[in-house]
Amino acid sequence: MSWTEKFFGDYYLKIHLPLLTDEVNQNEINFVEEILQLPQGASILDIPCGFGRHSSILAQKGYKVTGLDYKEEFISMAKENSKDLPNINFIHGDMKEITFNNEFDAIINLFTSFGYFSDSENFDILKRFSKALKIGGKIVIDIINREWAITQSKENGLVWLLYPDNKVFLANNKFDIFNGRWISEQIIVEHGKSFEQYQDIRLYSFTEIDFLLGQVGMQVIDAYGDNTKAPYSVSSRSMIIVAQKVS
């Protein structure tokens, strides 16, 4: 079993749903709208879309939305939550295998959903993203800032959080400097029982992601440190890249 299969298993929604409130989701989409400046009715690919928390808001705003996720449970939830919206389509699939060609005005890849795989697989995904966009189309990639992660893992690698219903989340975070990967070993304790999982994500520097996007015909046009449009810096928790397809 890959780390993604276990991480996005039974405990994922238990941990994240209480935090992903309607207000949080709406604020994130307001930010996306502001930085993309898309015309009404533009076509958007939300990938991976999870349980559709962003896709449904975008569809309500009048965009034509396609959401894709590899987890069938999430796609079922997304369809149920948006069954009254005619301008949205959810697909069960793997982002490593998408074959869209010149179909979308924008792609959103949010909540650190890039970098899950090997360098060659991640690069191939970028090529597929670029192919899916129309010329002039834009992509938003929102990932953990590599420089922030290095500092955090060095200064405070151990993290614990108390969630609703007395769930306890413990994490031991490390940064593999030789491979550029964020390793987070995690334990979730609920009602006296523990569950172990981990994350293994390739975190790219700005110069790396800028180079890779250039190799697939896209040009970085903006970079932000959070969804308030704060400038990207070494101390930013996030690196939010906006790039446009130019060839």
PDB file of C-alpha atoms in Angstrom:
ATOM      1  CA  MET A   1       0.000   0.000   0.000  1.00  0.00           C
ATOM      2  CA  SER A   2       1.371   3.424  -0.975  1.00  0.00           C
ATOM      3  CA  TRP A   3       1.524   6.183   1.630  1.00  0.00           C
ATOM      4  CA  THR A   4      -1.217   8.082  -0.227  1.00  0.00           C
ATOM      5  CA  GLU A   5      -3.680   5.189   0.032  1.00  0.00           C
ATOM      6  CA  LYS A   6      -3.210   5.003   3.793  1.00  0.00           C
ATOM      7  CA  PHE A   7      -3.051   8.760   4.360  1.00  0.00           C
ATOM      8  CA  PHE A   8      -6.293   9.423   2.476  1.00  0.00           C
ATOM      9  CA  GLY A   9      -8.013   6.530   4.225  1.00  0.00           C
ATOM     10  CA  ASP A  10     -10.540   6.388   7.042  1.00  0.00           C
ATOM     11  CA  TYR A  11      -8.956   9.073   9.227  1.00  0.00           C
ATOM     12  CA  TYR A  12      -8.408  11.743   6.582  1.00  0.00           C
ATOM     13  CA  LEU A  13     -11.917  13.167   6.702  1.00  0.00           C
ATOM     14  CA  LYS A  14     -12.163  12.725  10.475  1.00  0.00           C
ATOM     15  CA  ILE A  15      -9.105  14.928  10.904  1.00  0.00           C
ATOM     16  CA  HIS A  16      -9.674  17.485   8.158  1.00  0.00           C
ATOM     17  CA  LEU A  17     -13.421  17.975   7.817  1.00  0.00           C
ATOM     18  CA  PRO A  18     -13.795  19.942  11.079  1.00  0.00           C
ATOM     19  CA  LEU A  19     -11.084  22.333   9.866  1.00  0.00           C
ATOM     20  CA  LEU A  20     -12.346  22.791   6.311  1.00  0.00           C
ATOM     21  CA  THR A  21     -15.316  24.963   7.135  1.00  0.00           C
ATOM     22  CA  ASP A  22     -17.555  26.724   4.620  1.00  0.00           C
ATOM     23  CA  GLU A  23     -15.777  29.964   5.487  1.00  0.00           C
ATOM     24  CA  VAL A  24     -12.338  28.469   4.822  1.00  0.00           C
ATOM     25  CA  ASN A  25     -13.468  26.975   1.513  1.00  0.00           C
ATOM     26  CA  GLN A  26     -15.119  30.216   0.394  1.00  0.00           C
ATOM     27  CA  ASN A  27     -12.058  32.309   1.293  1.00  0.00           C
ATOM     28  CA  GLU A  28      -9.808  29.980  -0.703  1.00  0.00           C
ATOM     29  CA  ILE A  29     -12.038  30.246  -3.766  1.00  0.00           C
ATOM     30  CA  ASN A  30     -12.300  34.029  -3.429  1.00  0.00           C
ATOM     31  CA  PHE A  31      -8.508  34.099  -3.560  1.00  0.00           C
ATOM     32  CA  VAL A  32      -8.397  31.792  -6.594  1.00  0.00           C
ATOM     33  CA  GLU A  33     -10.905  33.967  -8.423  1.00  0.00           C
ATOM     34  CA  GLU A  34      -8.945  37.119  -7.633  1.00  0.00           C
ATOM     35  CA  ILE A  35      -5.613  35.808  -8.879  1.00  0.00           C
ATOM     36  CA  LEU A  36      -6.955  34.052 -11.991  1.00  0.00           C
ATOM     37  CA  GLN A  37      -9.398  36.717 -13.203  1.00  0.00           C
ATOM     38  CA  LEU A  38     -11.325  34.250 -15.362  1.00  0.00           C
ATOM     39  CA  PRO A  39     -14.334  35.209 -17.483  1.00  0.00           C
ATOM     40  CA  GLN A  40     -17.783  33.982 -16.471  1.00  0.00           C
ATOM     41  CA  GLY A  41     -18.346  30.431 -17.680  1.00  0.00           C
ATOM     42  CA  ALA A  42     -14.649  29.572 -17.976  1.00  0.00           C
ATOM     43  CA  SER A  43     -13.740  25.882 -17.809  1.00  0.00           C
ATOM     44  CA  ILE A  44     -11.780  24.793 -14.718  1.00  0.00           C
ATOM     45  CA  LEU A  45     -10.131  21.494 -13.799  1.00  0.00           C
ATOM     46  CA  ASP A  46      -9.920  20.905 -10.035  1.00  0.00           C
ATOM     47  CA  ILE A  47      -7.325  18.165  -9.588  1.00  0.00           C
ATOM     48  CA  PRO A  48      -7.248  16.363  -7.256  1.00  0.00           C
ATOM     49  CA  CYS A  49     -10.656  17.593  -6.156  1.00  0.00           C
ATOM     50  CA  GLY A  50     -11.118  15.506  -2.998  1.00  0.00           C
ATOM     51  CA  PHE A  51     -14.746  15.599  -1.936  1.00  0.00           C
ATOM     52  CA  GLY A  52     -15.449  18.630  -4.116  1.00  0.00           C
ATOM     53  CA  ARG A  53     -15.252  21.421  -1.550  1.00  0.00           C
ATOM     54  CA  HIS A  54     -13.750  23.862  -4.078  1.00  0.00           C
ATOM     55  CA  SER A  55     -15.411  22.490  -7.224  1.00  0.00           C
ATOM     56  CA  SER A  56     -18.946  23.001  -5.952  1.00  0.00           C
ATOM     57  CA  ILE A  57     -18.322  26.644  -4.996  1.00  0.00           C
ATOM     58  CA  LEU A  58     -16.798  27.359  -8.402  1.00  0.00           C
ATOM     59  CA  ALA A  59     -19.786  25.755 -10.133  1.00  0.00           C
ATOM     60  CA  GLN A  60     -22.183  27.821  -8.021  1.00  0.00           C
ATOM     61  CA  LYS A  61     -20.352  30.895  -9.285  1.00  0.00           C
ATOM     62  CA  GLY A  62     -21.089  29.916 -12.882  1.00  0.00           C
ATOM     63  CA  TYR A  63     -17.859  28.257 -14.010  1.00  0.00           C
ATOM     64  CA  LYS A  64     -17.834  24.986 -15.933  1.00  0.00           C
ATOM     65  CA  VAL A  65     -16.028  22.645 -13.545  1.00  0.00           C
ATOM     66  CA  THR A  66     -14.452  19.220 -13.864  1.00  0.00           C
ATOM     67  CA  GLY A  67     -13.225  17.581 -10.659  1.00  0.00           C
ATOM     68  CA  LEU A  68     -10.974  14.516 -10.672  1.00  0.00           C
ATOM     69  CA  ASP A  69      -9.757  12.404  -7.769  1.00  0.00           C
ATOM     70  CA  TYR A  70      -8.407   8.875  -7.441  1.00  0.00           C
ATOM     71  CA  LYS A  71     -10.404   8.088  -4.293  1.00  0.00           C
ATOM     72  CA  GLU A  72     -13.825   6.768  -5.224  1.00  0.00           C
ATOM     73  CA  GLU A  73     -15.327   7.640  -1.833  1.00  0.00           C
ATOM     74  CA  PHE A  74     -14.425  11.305  -2.309  1.00  0.00           C
ATOM     75  CA  ILE A  75     -15.923  11.374  -5.805  1.00  0.00           C
ATOM     76  CA  SER A  76     -19.164   9.850  -4.508  1.00  0.00           C
ATOM     77  CA  MET A  77     -19.343  12.524  -1.798  1.00  0.00           C
ATOM     78  CA  ALA A  78     -18.612  15.257  -4.323  1.00  0.00           C
ATOM     79  CA  LYS A  79     -21.376  14.068  -6.653  1.00  0.00           C
ATOM     80  CA  GLU A  80     -23.883  13.884  -3.816  1.00  0.00           C
ATOM     81  CA  ASN A  81     -22.995  17.357  -2.559  1.00  0.00           C
ATOM     82  CA  SER A  82     -23.392  18.944  -5.995  1.00  0.00           C
ATOM     83  CA  LYS A  83     -26.174  16.903  -7.600  1.00  0.00           C
ATOM     84  CA  ASP A  84     -28.247  20.016  -8.320  1.00  0.00           C
ATOM     85  CA  LEU A  85     -25.468  21.755 -10.268  1.00  0.00           C
ATOM     86  CA  PRO A  86     -25.641  21.100 -14.043  1.00  0.00           C
ATOM     87  CA  ASN A  87     -22.256  22.692 -14.826  1.00  0.00           C
ATOM     88  CA  ILE A  88     -20.075  20.281 -12.859  1.00  0.00           C
ATOM     89  CA  ASN A  89     -18.660  16.856 -13.684  1.00  0.00           C
ATOM     90  CA  PHE A  90     -16.740  14.574 -11.338  1.00  0.00           C
ATOM     91  CA  ILE A  91     -14.402  11.875 -12.600  1.00  0.00           C
ATOM     92  CA  HIS A  92     -12.847   8.996 -10.698  1.00  0.00           C
ATOM     93  CA  GLY A  93      -9.295   8.825 -12.004  1.00  0.00           C
ATOM     94  CA  ASP A  94      -5.566   9.199 -11.422  1.00  0.00           C
ATOM     95  CA  MET A  95      -3.867  12.513 -12.148  1.00  0.00           C
ATOM     96  CA  LYS A  96      -0.840  10.540 -13.403  1.00  0.00           C
ATOM     97  CA  GLU A  97      -3.011   9.243 -16.249  1.00  0.00           C
ATOM     98  CA  ILE A  98      -5.110  12.200 -17.394  1.00  0.00           C
ATOM     99  CA  THR A  99      -5.356  12.684 -21.181  1.00  0.00           C
ATOM    100  CA  PHE A 100      -7.168  16.023 -21.490  1.00  0.00           C
ATOM    101  CA  ASN A 101      -6.022  18.052 -24.483  1.00  0.00           C
ATOM    102  CA  ASN A 102      -6.503  21.822 -24.814  1.00  0.00           C
ATOM    103  CA  GLU A 103      -9.711  21.725 -22.771  1.00  0.00           C
ATOM    104  CA  PHE A 104      -9.427  24.074 -19.799  1.00  0.00           C
ATOM    105  CA  ASP A 105      -9.039  27.767 -19.146  1.00  0.00           C
ATOM    106  CA  ALA A 106      -7.596  27.029 -15.702  1.00  0.00           C
ATOM    107  CA  ILE A 107      -6.366  24.230 -13.448  1.00  0.00           C
ATOM    108  CA  ILE A 108      -6.364  24.443  -9.665  1.00  0.00           C
ATOM    109  CA  ASN A 109      -4.087  22.137  -7.682  1.00  0.00           C
ATOM    110  CA  LEU A 110      -4.557  23.117  -4.035  1.00  0.00           C
ATOM    111  CA  PHE A 111      -3.798  21.974  -0.478  1.00  0.00           C
ATOM    112  CA  THR A 112      -0.309  20.573  -1.255  1.00  0.00           C
ATOM    113  CA  SER A 113      -1.537  18.068  -3.817  1.00  0.00           C
ATOM    114  CA  PHE A 114       1.592  18.136  -5.998  1.00  0.00           C
ATOM    115  CA  GLY A 115       4.854  16.320  -5.261  1.00  0.00           C
ATOM    116  CA  TYR A 116       3.427  13.009  -4.045  1.00  0.00           C
ATOM    117  CA  PHE A 117       5.469  10.874  -6.426  1.00  0.00           C
ATOM    118  CA  SER A 118       8.970  10.492  -7.873  1.00  0.00           C
ATOM    119  CA  ASP A 119      10.613  13.420  -9.667  1.00  0.00           C
ATOM    120  CA  SER A 120       9.973  11.855 -13.067  1.00  0.00           C
ATOM    121  CA  GLU A 121       6.310  11.153 -12.241  1.00  0.00           C
ATOM    122  CA  ASN A 122       5.797  14.665 -10.873  1.00  0.00           C
ATOM    123  CA  PHE A 123       7.303  16.137 -14.052  1.00  0.00           C
ATOM    124  CA  ASP A 124       5.053  13.957 -16.186  1.00  0.00           C
ATOM    125  CA  ILE A 125       2.041  15.267 -14.256  1.00  0.00           C
ATOM    126  CA  LEU A 126       3.110  18.839 -15.072  1.00  0.00           C
ATOM    127  CA  LYS A 127       3.298  17.875 -18.751  1.00  0.00           C
ATOM    128  CA  ARG A 128      -0.215  16.464 -18.563  1.00  0.00           C
ATOM    129  CA  PHE A 129      -1.459  19.594 -16.805  1.00  0.00           C
ATOM    130  CA  SER A 130       0.055  21.768 -19.522  1.00  0.00           C
ATOM    131  CA  LYS A 131      -1.466  19.641 -22.273  1.00  0.00           C
ATOM    132  CA  ALA A 132      -4.888  19.941 -20.603  1.00  0.00           C
ATOM    133  CA  LEU A 133      -4.757  23.762 -20.695  1.00  0.00           C
ATOM    134  CA  LYS A 134      -5.661  25.992 -23.605  1.00  0.00           C
ATOM    135  CA  ILE A 135      -2.970  28.425 -24.760  1.00  0.00           C
ATOM    136  CA  GLY A 136      -3.215  31.348 -22.350  1.00  0.00           C
ATOM    137  CA  GLY A 137      -4.786  29.133 -19.696  1.00  0.00           C
ATOM    138  CA  LYS A 138      -3.536  29.394 -16.126  1.00  0.00           C
ATOM    139  CA  ILE A 139      -2.675  27.002 -13.323  1.00  0.00           C
ATOM    140  CA  VAL A 140      -2.557  27.539  -9.559  1.00  0.00           C
ATOM    141  CA  ILE A 141      -0.281  25.202  -7.595  1.00  0.00           C
ATOM    142  CA  ASP A 142      -0.472  25.607  -3.818  1.00  0.00           C
ATOM    143  CA  ILE A 143       2.168  23.668  -1.879  1.00  0.00           C
ATOM    144  CA  ILE A 144       4.095  23.827   1.391  1.00  0.00           C
ATOM    145  CA  ASN A 145       7.014  26.231   1.106  1.00  0.00           C
ATOM    146  CA  ARG A 146      10.231  24.205   1.050  1.00  0.00           C
ATOM    147  CA  GLU A 147      12.287  26.844   2.899  1.00  0.00           C
ATOM    148  CA  TRP A 148       9.678  27.137   5.672  1.00  0.00           C
ATOM    149  CA  ALA A 149       9.516  23.345   5.977  1.00  0.00           C
ATOM    150  CA  ILE A 150      13.285  23.067   6.406  1.00  0.00           C
ATOM    151  CA  THR A 151      13.240  25.639   9.216  1.00  0.00           C
ATOM    152  CA  GLN A 152      10.236  24.066  10.931  1.00  0.00           C
ATOM    153  CA  SER A 153      11.597  20.532  10.856  1.00  0.00           C
ATOM    154  CA  LYS A 154      14.904  21.749  12.287  1.00  0.00           C
ATOM    155  CA  GLU A 155      13.473  23.970  15.015  1.00  0.00           C
ATOM    156  CA  ASN A 156      10.242  22.195  15.923  1.00  0.00           C
ATOM    157  CA  GLY A 157       9.944  18.803  14.245  1.00  0.00           C
ATOM    158  CA  LEU A 158       7.530  17.426  16.841  1.00  0.00           C
ATOM    159  CA  VAL A 159       3.933  18.630  16.582  1.00  0.00           C
ATOM    160  CA  TRP A 160       0.824  17.626  18.483  1.00  0.00           C
ATOM    161  CA  LEU A 161      -2.745  18.861  18.053  1.00  0.00           C
ATOM    162  CA  LEU A 162      -6.018  18.180  19.843  1.00  0.00           C
ATOM    163  CA  TYR A 163      -8.982  17.790  17.516  1.00  0.00           C
ATOM    164  CA  PRO A 164     -12.729  17.604  18.212  1.00  0.00           C
ATOM    165  CA  ASP A 165     -14.002  14.435  19.930  1.00  0.00           C
ATOM    166  CA  ASN A 166     -10.681  14.184  21.800  1.00  0.00           C
ATOM    167  CA  LYS A 167      -8.699  12.967  18.808  1.00  0.00           C
ATOM    168  CA  VAL A 168      -4.969  13.622  19.266  1.00  0.00           C
ATOM    169  CA  PHE A 169      -2.677  14.134  16.285  1.00  0.00           C
ATOM    170  CA  LEU A 170       1.075  13.658  16.749  1.00  0.00           C
ATOM    171  CA  ALA A 171       3.642  14.290  14.007  1.00  0.00           C
ATOM    172  CA  ASN A 172       7.390  13.967  13.727  1.00  0.00           C
ATOM    173  CA  ASN A 173       8.402  16.108  10.746  1.00  0.00           C
ATOM    174  CA  LYS A 174      11.735  15.839   8.977  1.00  0.00           C
ATOM    175  CA  PHE A 175      13.193  17.228   5.769  1.00  0.00           C
ATOM    176  CA  ASP A 176      15.327  14.949   3.594  1.00  0.00           C
ATOM    177  CA  ILE A 177      17.754  17.524   2.197  1.00  0.00           C
ATOM    178  CA  PHE A 178      19.332  15.064  -0.265  1.00  0.00           C
ATOM    179  CA  ASN A 179      16.048  14.245  -1.984  1.00  0.00           C
ATOM    180  CA  GLY A 180      14.096  17.416  -1.226  1.00  0.00           C
ATOM    181  CA  ARG A 181      11.301  15.527   0.497  1.00  0.00           C
ATOM    182  CA  TRP A 182       9.146  16.392   3.525  1.00  0.00           C
ATOM    183  CA  ILE A 183       8.717  13.289   5.689  1.00  0.00           C
ATOM    184  CA  SER A 184       5.988  13.426   8.334  1.00  0.00           C
ATOM    185  CA  GLU A 185       5.503  10.376  10.569  1.00  0.00           C
ATOM    186  CA  GLN A 186       2.110  10.684  12.216  1.00  0.00           C
ATOM    187  CA  ILE A 187       0.065   8.989  14.932  1.00  0.00           C
ATOM    188  CA  ILE A 188      -3.640   9.615  15.491  1.00  0.00           C
ATOM    189  CA  VAL A 189      -5.029   8.587  18.872  1.00  0.00           C
ATOM    190  CA  GLU A 190      -8.795   8.201  19.266  1.00  0.00           C
ATOM    191  CA  HIS A 191     -10.606   6.579  22.193  1.00  0.00           C
ATOM    192  CA  GLY A 192      -7.442   4.827  23.337  1.00  0.00           C
ATOM    193  CA  LYS A 193      -6.623   3.373  19.910  1.00  0.00           C
ATOM    194  CA  SER A 194      -3.778   4.587  17.729  1.00  0.00           C
ATOM    195  CA  PHE A 195      -3.402   4.736  13.961  1.00  0.00           C
ATOM    196  CA  GLU A 196      -0.109   5.374  12.174  1.00  0.00           C
ATOM    197  CA  GLN A 197       0.374   7.074   8.831  1.00  0.00           C
ATOM    198  CA  TYR A 198       2.931   9.260   7.111  1.00  0.00           C
ATOM    199  CA  GLN A 199       3.482  11.725   4.306  1.00  0.00           C
ATOM    200  CA  ASP A 200       6.377  11.735   1.854  1.00  0.00           C
ATOM    201  CA  ILE A 201       6.124  14.817  -0.369  1.00  0.00           C
ATOM    202  CA  ARG A 202       8.663  16.289  -2.760  1.00  0.00           C
ATOM    203  CA  LEU A 203       8.876  19.986  -1.956  1.00  0.00           C
ATOM    204  CA  TYR A 204      10.270  22.147  -4.732  1.00  0.00           C
ATOM    205  CA  SER A 205      12.081  25.437  -4.397  1.00  0.00           C
ATOM    206  CA  PHE A 206      10.739  28.369  -6.399  1.00  0.00           C
ATOM    207  CA  THR A 207      13.589  28.099  -8.883  1.00  0.00           C
ATOM    208  CA  GLU A 208      12.954  24.372  -9.362  1.00  0.00           C
ATOM    209  CA  ILE A 209       9.217  24.734 -10.001  1.00  0.00           C
ATOM    210  CA  ASP A 210       9.847  27.745 -12.242  1.00  0.00           C
ATOM    211  CA  PHE A 211      12.297  25.685 -14.330  1.00  0.00           C
ATOM    212  CA  LEU A 212       9.998  22.646 -14.552  1.00  0.00           C
ATOM    213  CA  LEU A 213       7.007  24.724 -15.592  1.00  0.00           C
ATOM    214  CA  GLY A 214       9.134  26.397 -18.250  1.00  0.00           C
ATOM    215  CA  GLN A 215      10.047  22.969 -19.608  1.00  0.00           C
ATOM    216  CA  VAL A 216       6.366  22.170 -20.209  1.00  0.00           C
ATOM    217  CA  GLY A 217       5.461  25.439 -21.922  1.00  0.00           C
ATOM    218  CA  MET A 218       4.284  27.440 -18.928  1.00  0.00           C
ATOM    219  CA  GLN A 219       5.542  30.709 -17.471  1.00  0.00           C
ATOM    220  CA  VAL A 220       5.283  31.720 -13.819  1.00  0.00           C
ATOM    221  CA  ILE A 221       3.454  35.043 -13.579  1.00  0.00           C
ATOM    222  CA  ASP A 222       2.882  35.344  -9.817  1.00  0.00           C
ATOM    223  CA  ALA A 223       3.903  33.782  -6.502  1.00  0.00           C
ATOM    224  CA  TYR A 224       2.174  34.276  -3.154  1.00  0.00           C
ATOM    225  CA  GLY A 225       2.863  33.237   0.418  1.00  0.00           C
ATOM    226  CA  ASP A 226      -0.767  32.712   1.420  1.00  0.00           C
ATOM    227  CA  ASN A 227      -4.326  33.334   0.272  1.00  0.00           C
ATOM    228  CA  THR A 228      -4.284  36.956   1.431  1.00  0.00           C
ATOM    229  CA  LYS A 229      -1.952  37.657  -1.528  1.00  0.00           C
ATOM    230  CA  ALA A 230       1.021  38.189   0.787  1.00  0.00           C
ATOM    231  CA  PRO A 231       4.268  38.154  -1.236  1.00  0.00           C
ATOM    232  CA  TYR A 232       6.087  34.822  -1.315  1.00  0.00           C
ATOM    233  CA  SER A 233       9.180  34.791   0.932  1.00  0.00           C
ATOM    234  CA  VAL A 234      11.483  32.383   2.737  1.00  0.00           C
ATOM    235  CA  SER A 235       9.274  32.523   5.831  1.00  0.00           C
ATOM    236  CA  SER A 236       5.967  31.928   3.992  1.00  0.00           C
ATOM    237  CA  ARG A 237       4.227  28.738   5.044  1.00  0.00           C
ATOM    238  CA  SER A 238       2.951  28.203   1.502  1.00  0.00           C
ATOM    239  CA  MET A 239       4.258  28.741  -2.003  1.00  0.00           C
ATOM    240  CA  ILE A 240       1.320  29.492  -4.289  1.00  0.00           C
ATOM    241  CA  ILE A 241       2.407  29.567  -7.907  1.00  0.00           C
ATOM    242  CA  VAL A 242       0.357  31.046 -10.742  1.00  0.00           C
ATOM    243  CA  ALA A 243       1.603  30.101 -14.208  1.00  0.00           C
ATOM    244  CA  GLN A 244       0.267  30.612 -17.727  1.00  0.00           C
ATOM    245  CA  LYS A 245       0.557  28.317 -20.728  1.00  0.00           C
ATOM    246  CA  VAL A 246       2.533  30.124 -23.405  1.00  0.00           C
ATOM    247  CA  SER A 247       3.339  27.316 -25.858  1.00  0.00           C
TER     248      SER A 247
END
